[in-house]
Short mmCIF file of C-alpha atoms and ligand atoms in Angstrom, two decimals:
data_model
loop_
_atom_site.label_atom_id
_atom_site.label_comp_id
_atom_site.label_asym_id
_atom_site.label_seq_id
_atom_site.Cartn_x
_atom_site.Cartn_y
_atom_site.Cartn_z
CA UNK A 1 -70.23 12.63 76.84
CA UNK A 2 -72.37 10.48 74.53
CA UNK A 3 -71.42 11.09 70.93
CA UNK A 4 -67.87 12.02 71.87
CA UNK A 5 -65.27 10.61 69.50
CA UNK A 6 -62.23 8.66 70.62
CA UNK A 7 -59.03 10.57 69.80
CA UNK A 8 -56.79 7.77 68.50
CA UNK A 9 -54.03 9.71 66.75
CA UNK A 10 -50.33 9.48 67.68
CA UNK A 11 -50.59 12.57 69.88
CA UNK A 12 -52.18 14.51 71.32
CA UNK A 13 -54.11 11.66 72.88
CA UNK A 14 -57.03 11.24 75.29
CA UNK A 15 -56.13 12.40 78.78
CA UNK A 16 -57.29 11.15 82.18
CA UNK A 17 -60.01 13.29 83.85
CA UNK A 18 -57.78 13.87 86.91
CA UNK A 19 -55.02 15.24 84.66
CA UNK A 20 -57.46 17.60 82.95
CA UNK A 21 -58.92 18.64 86.33
CA UNK A 22 -55.41 19.55 87.50
CA UNK A 23 -55.15 21.90 84.51
CA UNK A 24 -58.30 23.69 85.71
CA UNK A 25 -56.96 24.59 89.16
CA UNK A 26 -56.50 28.29 89.87
CA UNK A 27 -53.04 29.26 88.68
CA UNK A 28 -50.67 30.15 91.48
CA UNK A 29 -47.35 31.99 91.61
CA UNK A 30 -44.50 29.98 90.13
CA UNK A 31 -42.60 30.72 93.35
CA UNK A 32 -45.42 29.68 95.74
CA UNK A 33 -44.30 26.84 97.99
CA UNK A 34 -47.08 24.47 96.94
CA UNK A 35 -46.10 24.91 93.28
CA UNK A 36 -42.40 24.51 94.07
CA UNK A 37 -43.23 21.26 95.90
CA UNK A 38 -45.31 20.07 92.96
CA UNK A 39 -42.55 20.84 90.41
CA UNK A 40 -39.88 19.23 92.60
CA UNK A 41 -41.99 16.09 93.00
CA UNK A 42 -42.62 15.92 89.23
CA UNK A 43 -38.86 16.09 88.54
CA UNK A 44 -38.21 13.25 90.98
CA UNK A 45 -40.90 11.10 89.38
CA UNK A 46 -39.53 11.80 85.91
CA UNK A 47 -36.32 9.98 86.85
CA UNK A 48 -38.39 6.93 87.81
CA UNK A 49 -40.48 7.01 84.64
CA UNK A 50 -37.33 7.27 82.50
CA UNK A 51 -35.67 4.54 84.63
CA UNK A 52 -32.72 6.87 85.07
CA UNK A 53 -32.01 7.27 88.78
CA UNK A 54 -28.75 9.17 88.18
CA UNK A 55 -30.11 11.47 85.46
CA UNK A 56 -30.78 15.20 85.48
CA UNK A 57 -34.35 16.04 84.43
CA UNK A 58 -35.30 19.24 82.58
CA UNK A 59 -38.89 20.34 82.08
CA UNK A 60 -39.56 23.54 80.15
CA UNK A 61 -42.53 25.11 78.39
CA UNK A 62 -42.45 24.10 74.74
CA UNK A 63 -43.09 21.13 72.48
CA UNK A 64 -41.04 18.06 71.60
CA UNK A 65 -39.09 19.99 69.00
CA UNK A 66 -37.78 22.25 71.76
CA UNK A 67 -36.59 19.15 73.67
CA UNK A 68 -34.67 18.12 70.51
CA UNK A 69 -33.32 21.65 70.19
CA UNK A 70 -32.25 21.62 73.84
CA UNK A 71 -30.36 18.33 73.47
CA UNK A 72 -28.60 19.53 70.32
CA UNK A 73 -27.69 23.08 71.30
CA UNK A 74 -26.16 22.02 74.62
CA UNK A 75 -24.25 19.00 73.37
CA UNK A 76 -23.09 19.80 69.84
CA UNK A 77 -20.00 21.87 69.16
CA UNK A 78 -19.25 23.14 65.69
CA UNK A 79 -17.59 20.44 63.59
CA UNK A 80 -18.72 17.51 65.76
CA UNK A 81 -19.56 14.44 63.73
CA UNK A 82 -23.06 13.07 64.32
CA UNK A 83 -24.47 9.77 63.08
CA UNK A 84 -28.25 9.95 62.64
CA UNK A 85 -30.06 6.63 62.52
CA UNK A 86 -32.71 7.67 60.03
CA UNK A 87 -36.07 5.91 60.23
CA UNK A 88 -38.26 8.67 58.77
CA UNK A 89 -39.62 12.19 59.01
CA UNK A 90 -38.57 12.93 62.60
CA UNK A 91 -35.05 11.58 62.09
CA UNK A 92 -34.71 14.14 59.28
CA UNK A 93 -35.79 16.80 61.76
CA UNK A 94 -33.20 15.62 64.31
CA UNK A 95 -30.52 15.84 61.60
CA UNK A 96 -31.64 19.38 60.64
CA UNK A 97 -31.43 20.54 64.24
CA UNK A 98 -27.99 18.98 64.79
CA UNK A 99 -26.78 20.58 61.56
CA UNK A 100 -28.13 23.97 62.68
CA UNK A 101 -25.75 23.81 65.66
CA UNK A 102 -22.76 22.97 63.51
CA UNK A 103 -22.70 19.16 63.50
CA UNK A 104 -21.45 17.29 60.44
CA UNK A 105 -24.27 14.81 60.00
CA UNK A 106 -24.08 11.40 58.35
CA UNK A 107 -27.35 9.50 57.86
CA UNK A 108 -27.61 5.76 58.32
CA UNK A 109 -30.81 4.77 56.55
CA UNK A 110 -32.81 1.59 56.13
CA UNK A 111 -35.50 0.74 53.58
CA UNK A 112 -38.89 2.31 54.36
CA UNK A 113 -40.56 0.42 57.19
CA UNK A 114 -37.31 -0.87 58.65
CA UNK A 115 -34.56 0.42 60.92
CA UNK A 116 -30.83 -0.19 60.67
CA UNK A 117 -29.60 -2.97 62.97
CA UNK A 118 -27.34 -2.35 65.97
CA UNK A 119 -24.58 -4.11 64.00
CA UNK A 120 -24.97 -1.66 61.12
CA UNK A 121 -24.80 1.21 63.59
CA UNK A 122 -21.63 -0.27 65.14
CA UNK A 123 -20.07 -0.60 61.69
CA UNK A 124 -21.03 2.97 60.70
CA UNK A 125 -19.66 4.38 63.96
CA UNK A 126 -16.30 2.73 63.25
CA UNK A 127 -15.89 4.73 60.02
CA UNK A 128 -15.21 8.10 61.68
CA UNK A 129 -14.79 9.76 65.06
CA UNK A 130 -18.45 10.33 65.91
CA UNK A 131 -19.23 12.47 68.94
CA UNK A 132 -23.01 12.05 68.70
CA UNK A 133 -25.33 9.15 67.87
CA UNK A 134 -28.94 10.29 67.34
CA UNK A 135 -31.80 7.80 67.29
CA UNK A 136 -35.56 8.21 66.92
CA UNK A 137 -37.02 5.64 69.29
CA UNK A 138 -40.33 5.47 67.44
CA UNK A 139 -40.62 7.32 64.16
CA UNK A 140 -44.20 8.56 64.20
CA UNK A 141 -44.26 8.81 60.41
CA UNK A 142 -43.62 5.10 59.85
CA UNK A 143 -44.47 3.39 63.19
CA UNK A 144 -40.96 1.95 63.11
CA UNK A 145 -39.23 1.35 66.45
CA UNK A 146 -35.44 1.30 66.63
CA UNK A 147 -33.41 -1.18 68.69
CA UNK A 148 -32.31 1.54 71.10
CA UNK A 149 -30.73 -0.92 73.50
CA UNK A 150 -28.37 -2.44 70.92
CA UNK A 151 -27.63 0.89 69.23
CA UNK A 152 -26.91 2.67 72.52
CA UNK A 153 -24.40 -0.06 73.43
CA UNK A 154 -22.67 0.49 70.07
CA UNK A 155 -22.68 4.27 70.65
CA UNK A 156 -21.11 3.90 74.07
CA UNK A 157 -18.40 1.56 72.76
CA UNK A 158 -17.54 4.18 70.13
CA UNK A 159 -17.43 6.99 72.70
CA UNK A 160 -20.38 8.83 71.14
CA UNK A 161 -23.08 10.50 73.22
CA UNK A 162 -26.37 8.72 72.62
CA UNK A 163 -29.34 11.05 72.09
CA UNK A 164 -32.77 9.45 71.73
CA UNK A 165 -35.95 11.16 70.56
CA UNK A 166 -38.66 9.47 72.59
CA UNK A 167 -41.47 11.87 71.69
CA UNK A 168 -43.67 9.05 70.39
CA UNK A 169 -42.31 6.45 72.81
CA UNK A 170 -41.51 7.64 76.34
CA UNK A 171 -43.72 6.03 79.00
CA UNK A 172 -45.16 3.59 76.46
CA UNK A 173 -42.38 1.82 74.55
CA UNK A 174 -39.90 -0.08 76.70
CA UNK A 175 -36.90 2.08 77.63
CA UNK A 176 -34.40 1.73 80.47
CA UNK A 177 -32.33 4.86 80.14
CA UNK A 178 -29.55 4.14 82.68
CA UNK A 179 -29.29 0.43 82.02
CA UNK A 180 -29.20 0.92 78.25
CA UNK A 181 -26.67 3.76 78.44
CA UNK A 182 -28.79 6.48 76.81
CA UNK A 183 -27.33 9.95 77.46
CA UNK A 184 -30.36 12.05 76.61
CA UNK A 185 -33.88 10.73 76.41
CA UNK A 186 -36.26 13.47 75.35
CA UNK A 187 -39.98 13.74 74.89
CA UNK A 188 -43.06 15.97 74.92
CA UNK A 189 -46.08 15.95 77.20
CA UNK A 190 -48.85 15.17 74.70
CA UNK A 191 -48.15 11.53 73.92
CA UNK A 192 -47.59 8.63 76.33
CA UNK A 193 -46.64 11.04 79.15
CA UNK A 194 -50.37 11.83 78.94
CA UNK A 195 -50.49 15.58 79.60
CA UNK A 196 -51.89 18.18 77.15
CA UNK A 197 -49.38 19.69 74.69
CA UNK A 198 -46.97 22.32 75.99
CA UNK A 199 -44.09 20.70 77.88
CA UNK A 200 -40.67 19.65 76.60
CA UNK A 201 -39.10 17.03 78.87
CA UNK A 202 -35.71 15.38 78.90
CA UNK A 203 -33.39 13.50 81.21
CA UNK A 204 -29.61 13.87 80.75
CA UNK A 205 -27.08 11.30 81.97
CA UNK A 206 -24.05 12.30 84.08
CA UNK A 207 -21.93 11.70 80.94
CA UNK A 208 -24.04 14.19 78.97
CA UNK A 209 -23.62 16.81 81.69
CA UNK A 210 -19.86 16.19 81.73
CA UNK A 211 -19.72 16.72 77.97
CA UNK A 212 -21.82 19.89 78.40
CA UNK A 213 -19.54 21.24 81.14
CA UNK A 214 -16.44 20.59 79.05
CA UNK A 215 -17.71 22.45 75.99
CA UNK A 216 -15.51 25.22 74.65
CA UNK A 217 -17.99 27.09 72.48
CA UNK A 218 -20.84 28.98 74.20
CA UNK A 219 -24.33 27.49 73.81
CA UNK A 220 -25.71 29.23 70.69
CA UNK A 221 -29.28 29.35 71.99
CA UNK A 222 -30.63 31.45 74.84
CA UNK A 223 -33.93 29.89 75.97
CA UNK A 224 -32.66 26.29 75.84
CA UNK A 225 -29.24 26.85 77.48
CA UNK A 226 -28.69 24.33 80.29
CA UNK A 227 -26.51 26.79 82.22
CA UNK A 228 -29.66 28.87 82.71
CA UNK A 229 -32.00 25.95 83.43
CA UNK A 230 -29.83 23.69 85.58
CA UNK A 231 -29.92 25.96 88.68
CA UNK A 232 -33.70 26.21 88.29
CA UNK A 233 -34.23 22.45 88.13
CA UNK A 234 -31.87 21.93 91.08
CA UNK A 235 -33.68 24.60 93.11
CA UNK A 236 -37.13 23.09 92.48
CA UNK A 237 -35.86 19.67 93.53
CA UNK A 238 -34.45 21.23 96.70
CA UNK A 239 -37.97 22.70 97.16
CA UNK A 240 -36.70 26.25 96.75
CA UNK A 241 -38.27 28.89 94.52
CA UNK A 242 -36.29 29.98 91.48
CA UNK A 243 -36.88 31.88 88.27
CA UNK A 244 -35.35 31.97 84.82
CA UNK A 245 -38.41 31.86 82.54
CA UNK A 246 -41.98 31.36 83.76
CA UNK A 247 -42.91 27.68 83.94
CA UNK A 248 -46.23 26.46 82.50
CA UNK A 249 -47.75 26.28 85.98
CA UNK A 250 -50.97 24.42 85.17
CA UNK A 251 -49.22 21.94 82.89
CA UNK A 252 -46.81 21.15 85.74
CA UNK A 253 -49.81 20.46 88.03
CA UNK A 254 -51.10 18.10 85.36
CA UNK A 255 -47.65 16.52 84.92
CA UNK A 256 -47.43 15.71 88.63
CA UNK A 257 -50.81 13.95 88.46
CA UNK A 258 -49.97 12.03 85.30
CA UNK A 259 -46.51 10.88 86.44
CA UNK A 260 -48.12 9.72 89.69
CA UNK A 261 -50.62 7.66 87.69
CA UNK A 262 -47.87 6.24 85.47
CA UNK A 263 -45.83 5.13 88.48
CA UNK A 264 -48.94 3.74 90.22
CA UNK A 265 -49.45 1.52 87.17
CA UNK A 266 -45.73 0.66 87.26
CA UNK A 267 -43.32 0.83 84.32
CA UNK A 268 -43.26 -2.93 83.68
CA UNK A 269 -47.07 -3.15 83.67
CA UNK A 270 -47.22 -0.08 81.44
CA UNK A 271 -44.80 -1.50 78.88
CA UNK A 272 -46.84 -4.75 78.94
CA UNK A 273 -50.14 -2.92 78.45
CA UNK A 274 -48.75 -0.98 75.50
CA UNK A 275 -47.61 -4.27 73.93
CA UNK A 276 -51.11 -5.66 74.44
CA UNK A 277 -52.83 -2.62 72.86
CA UNK A 278 -50.42 -2.76 69.96
CA UNK A 279 -50.81 -6.50 69.41
CA UNK A 280 -54.61 -6.11 69.44
CA UNK A 281 -54.55 -3.29 66.91
CA UNK A 282 -52.04 -4.98 64.62
CA UNK A 283 -53.91 -8.30 64.72
CA UNK A 284 -57.08 -6.41 63.78
CA UNK A 285 -55.63 -4.59 60.76
CA UNK A 286 -54.04 -7.82 59.57
CA UNK A 287 -57.34 -9.70 59.91
CA UNK A 288 -58.95 -6.94 57.82
CA UNK A 289 -56.36 -7.54 55.10
CA UNK A 290 -54.48 -4.26 55.52
CA UNK A 291 -50.70 -4.20 55.12
CA UNK A 292 -48.55 -2.14 57.51
CA UNK A 293 -45.80 0.38 56.73
CA UNK A 294 -43.53 -1.00 59.48
CA UNK A 295 -42.24 -4.47 58.67
CA UNK A 296 -42.41 -7.32 61.20
CA UNK A 297 -39.62 -7.02 63.75
CA UNK A 298 -39.58 -3.21 63.46
CA UNK A 299 -43.05 -2.36 64.76
CA UNK A 300 -43.64 0.20 67.50
CA UNK A 301 -46.06 -0.47 70.34
CA UNK A 302 -47.35 3.11 70.57
CA UNK A 303 -48.98 3.31 67.13
CA UNK A 304 -49.93 1.28 64.06
CA UNK A 305 -49.58 2.53 60.47
CA UNK A 306 -51.69 0.54 57.97
CA UNK A 307 -51.83 1.19 54.22
CA UNK A 308 -55.26 1.97 52.77
CA UNK A 309 -56.66 -0.93 50.81
CA UNK A 310 -56.43 -0.76 47.01
CA UNK A 311 -58.63 2.03 45.63
CA UNK A 312 -59.27 3.65 49.03
CA UNK A 313 -57.94 7.06 50.09
CA UNK A 314 -58.01 9.42 53.05
CA UNK A 315 -61.80 9.84 52.81
CA UNK A 316 -61.85 6.59 54.79
CA UNK A 317 -60.80 8.60 57.84
CA UNK A 318 -63.87 10.84 57.60
CA UNK A 319 -66.12 7.78 57.69
CA UNK A 320 -64.17 6.30 60.63
CA UNK A 321 -64.49 9.62 62.49
CA UNK A 322 -68.24 9.62 61.85
CA UNK A 323 -68.28 6.13 63.36
CA UNK A 324 -66.59 7.43 66.51
CA UNK A 325 -62.78 7.30 66.20
CA UNK A 326 -60.45 10.04 65.02
CA UNK A 327 -57.40 8.62 63.23
CA UNK A 328 -54.44 10.39 61.59
CA UNK A 329 -53.44 10.49 57.93
CA UNK A 330 -49.98 9.71 56.56
CA UNK A 331 -46.90 11.84 57.20
CA UNK A 332 -43.91 10.24 55.49
CA UNK A 333 -43.42 12.27 52.28
CA UNK A 334 -42.83 9.22 50.04
CA UNK A 335 -46.12 7.51 50.90
CA UNK A 336 -48.15 10.26 52.60
CA UNK A 337 -51.38 9.67 50.65
CA UNK A 338 -51.25 5.88 50.86
CA UNK A 339 -51.51 5.11 54.57
CA UNK A 340 -52.98 6.21 57.89
CA UNK A 341 -52.03 6.01 61.55
CA UNK A 342 -53.73 4.76 64.70
CA UNK A 343 -52.25 5.89 68.03
CA UNK A 344 -52.75 3.66 71.08
CA UNK A 345 -50.78 5.01 74.01
CA UNK A 346 -51.13 6.54 77.45
CA UNK A 347 -54.46 5.85 79.13
CA UNK A 348 -55.83 3.98 76.07
CA UNK A 349 -57.64 0.81 77.16
CA UNK A 350 -58.20 -2.50 75.34
CA UNK A 351 -61.87 -1.46 75.05
CA UNK A 352 -60.80 1.73 73.25
CA UNK A 353 -58.88 -0.39 70.74
CA UNK A 354 -61.89 -2.67 70.17
CA UNK A 355 -64.14 0.40 69.68
CA UNK A 356 -61.61 1.94 67.29
CA UNK A 357 -61.41 -1.24 65.23
CA UNK A 358 -65.22 -1.36 65.12
CA UNK A 359 -65.25 2.24 63.81
CA UNK A 360 -62.56 1.34 61.27
CA UNK A 361 -64.74 -1.53 60.04
CA UNK A 362 -67.70 0.86 59.64
CA UNK A 363 -65.51 3.22 57.66
CA UNK A 364 -64.14 0.43 55.46
CA UNK A 365 -67.68 -0.76 54.74
CA UNK A 366 -68.73 2.81 53.86
CA UNK A 367 -66.00 3.12 51.22
CA UNK A 368 -67.00 -0.21 49.69
CA UNK A 369 -64.11 -2.37 50.89
CA UNK A 370 -65.08 -6.02 51.14
CA UNK A 371 -64.20 -7.94 54.25
CA UNK A 372 -65.76 -10.27 56.79
CA UNK A 373 -67.72 -7.99 59.16
CA UNK A 374 -66.34 -8.27 62.67
CA UNK A 375 -63.07 -9.89 61.56
CA UNK A 376 -60.96 -7.04 62.96
CA UNK A 377 -62.91 -6.84 66.20
CA UNK A 378 -62.68 -10.62 66.66
CA UNK A 379 -58.92 -10.57 66.11
CA UNK A 380 -58.40 -7.73 68.61
CA UNK A 381 -60.67 -9.39 71.16
CA UNK A 382 -58.92 -12.72 70.55
CA UNK A 383 -55.54 -11.22 71.49
CA UNK A 384 -57.07 -9.64 74.59
CA UNK A 385 -58.74 -12.82 75.82
CA UNK A 386 -55.68 -14.98 75.04
CA UNK A 387 -53.47 -12.64 77.01
CA UNK A 388 -55.98 -12.56 79.91
CA UNK A 389 -56.05 -16.38 79.97
CA UNK A 390 -52.42 -16.37 80.44
N1 PMP B 1 -40.22 13.51 67.31
C1 PMP B 1 -41.21 12.63 67.15
C2 PMP B 1 -40.86 11.17 67.06
C3 PMP B 1 -42.54 13.06 67.07
O1 PMP B 1 -43.53 12.18 66.91
C4 PMP B 1 -42.83 14.44 67.16
C5 PMP B 1 -44.24 14.96 67.08
N2 PMP B 1 -45.15 14.20 66.42
C6 PMP B 1 -41.76 15.32 67.33
C7 PMP B 1 -40.48 14.81 67.41
C8 PMP B 1 -41.96 16.78 67.44
O2 PMP B 1 -42.69 17.07 68.59
P1 PMP B 1 -43.59 18.38 68.69
O3 PMP B 1 -44.61 18.30 67.60
O4 PMP B 1 -44.21 18.26 70.07
O5 PMP B 1 -42.70 19.53 68.54
#
C-alpha cells in the first residue's frame, strides 16, 4: 500500500480493513437466516450507537439524502409549519425536502460560520405553531456544529418534533438522542458510521412514531414509507425473514462489523477521540496562520474548514494530494472558491492527522506560502502529547 494517499475528505472516508473484507463476502439471500441475524444485530447496535434505547431504527439502501427524505415524507403533513435552523448548504437541502412534502418553512439563520443559539431557536418557535424543528448537526459546507442539545429542549417545550441531520456527525460528534429529546436522528453510512456509501440510517423516537401513526394524509412517497418498512425492521429484529425491497446485503454485513467496532471503542471514548483529532487539526491550521470558516464556539469535531491563505486557490489541494493527503474543496456557494475542508472522522487516527498536516505543509510550500516549516505538525503533535499526559 506504499504510495497510497490518505482520504481526508468529509466523506466518504477511509474504512477499516475488516469492514471492507465484510463487503467482499459472497452475497447471500436476503432471507437466509445468517443474513437475518446479521441485520437484526445491526439494528440493535444502532440503538446503542445513537444512544436511543427506546428508538426505532430504519436502515435502507440509499444515501443520506434518502434518510432526510424518509424523515420528511413520513412526518410532514401539508401545511405543517417547520422551523429550519439554517447553518449552510445542507440546511437548505433539508428545507427543500420539507417544502416538497408540503411544509411551510421558516429559516432561522446566523451569520456565516455561526449557528443560531438555543435561545434564538426558543424565541423563533414562540412566534408560530411549529410542528417541526429541523437542525443540521454539523453542516459539512461550513464545519459549523449546532447546539443540538439546547435546541432540542426548546423544540420539545414548543411541542415540535425535532429532526436532526447527523450525516456529517453521527458516531463522531457527541449526541445522546434519547436524553436530548431528538425525535429523528438520521445519517448515511459513508461518514463516521464508517461503511462505504449506500446506506441511509435513522432512528425514530416513540413520539415520532406516534406522530406518524396519527397522520391523516397518506405518505406521498412509496419507497420511503414507514408503513412499508416498519414491519420489515421489526421482523429482522425478531430474527425473521421479511421482504419489501431488497436490502444492500453486503453493506449490511459491513455495517454489522463497523457498529461492533464503534461499540467496542465505546461512545464516550469515540466522542473524546473525535475531539482530540479535531483539536489537533484546528491547532495545526491556526499555527500555519490559516483562518477557519467556523467561528470559535461553533466548530464541529468531524471536520475542519480553513480558508486558503491570501493569493492561494484550489490548486493547493493538488499539491497536498501529491504529498499524500486528499482534501476537499469548498461547498458553501458564497465562499466556495475561498476555502477547503479536511475530514477527520471514523477510524482516523492522530497519526493520520499529523501526516495530513505534513502533506498540507508540503502543499503550502509548493504554492509559495511562507510559514515556519513544521509549525502545523508541531502544534498537532503538541495537542496529542498534552492530551496523552493528562
Ligand atoms: N447532510 C449533510 C450534513 C451532509 O454532509 C450530506 C452529504 N455530504 C448530506 C446531508 C447528503 O448525504 P448524501 O450525499 O449521502 O445523500
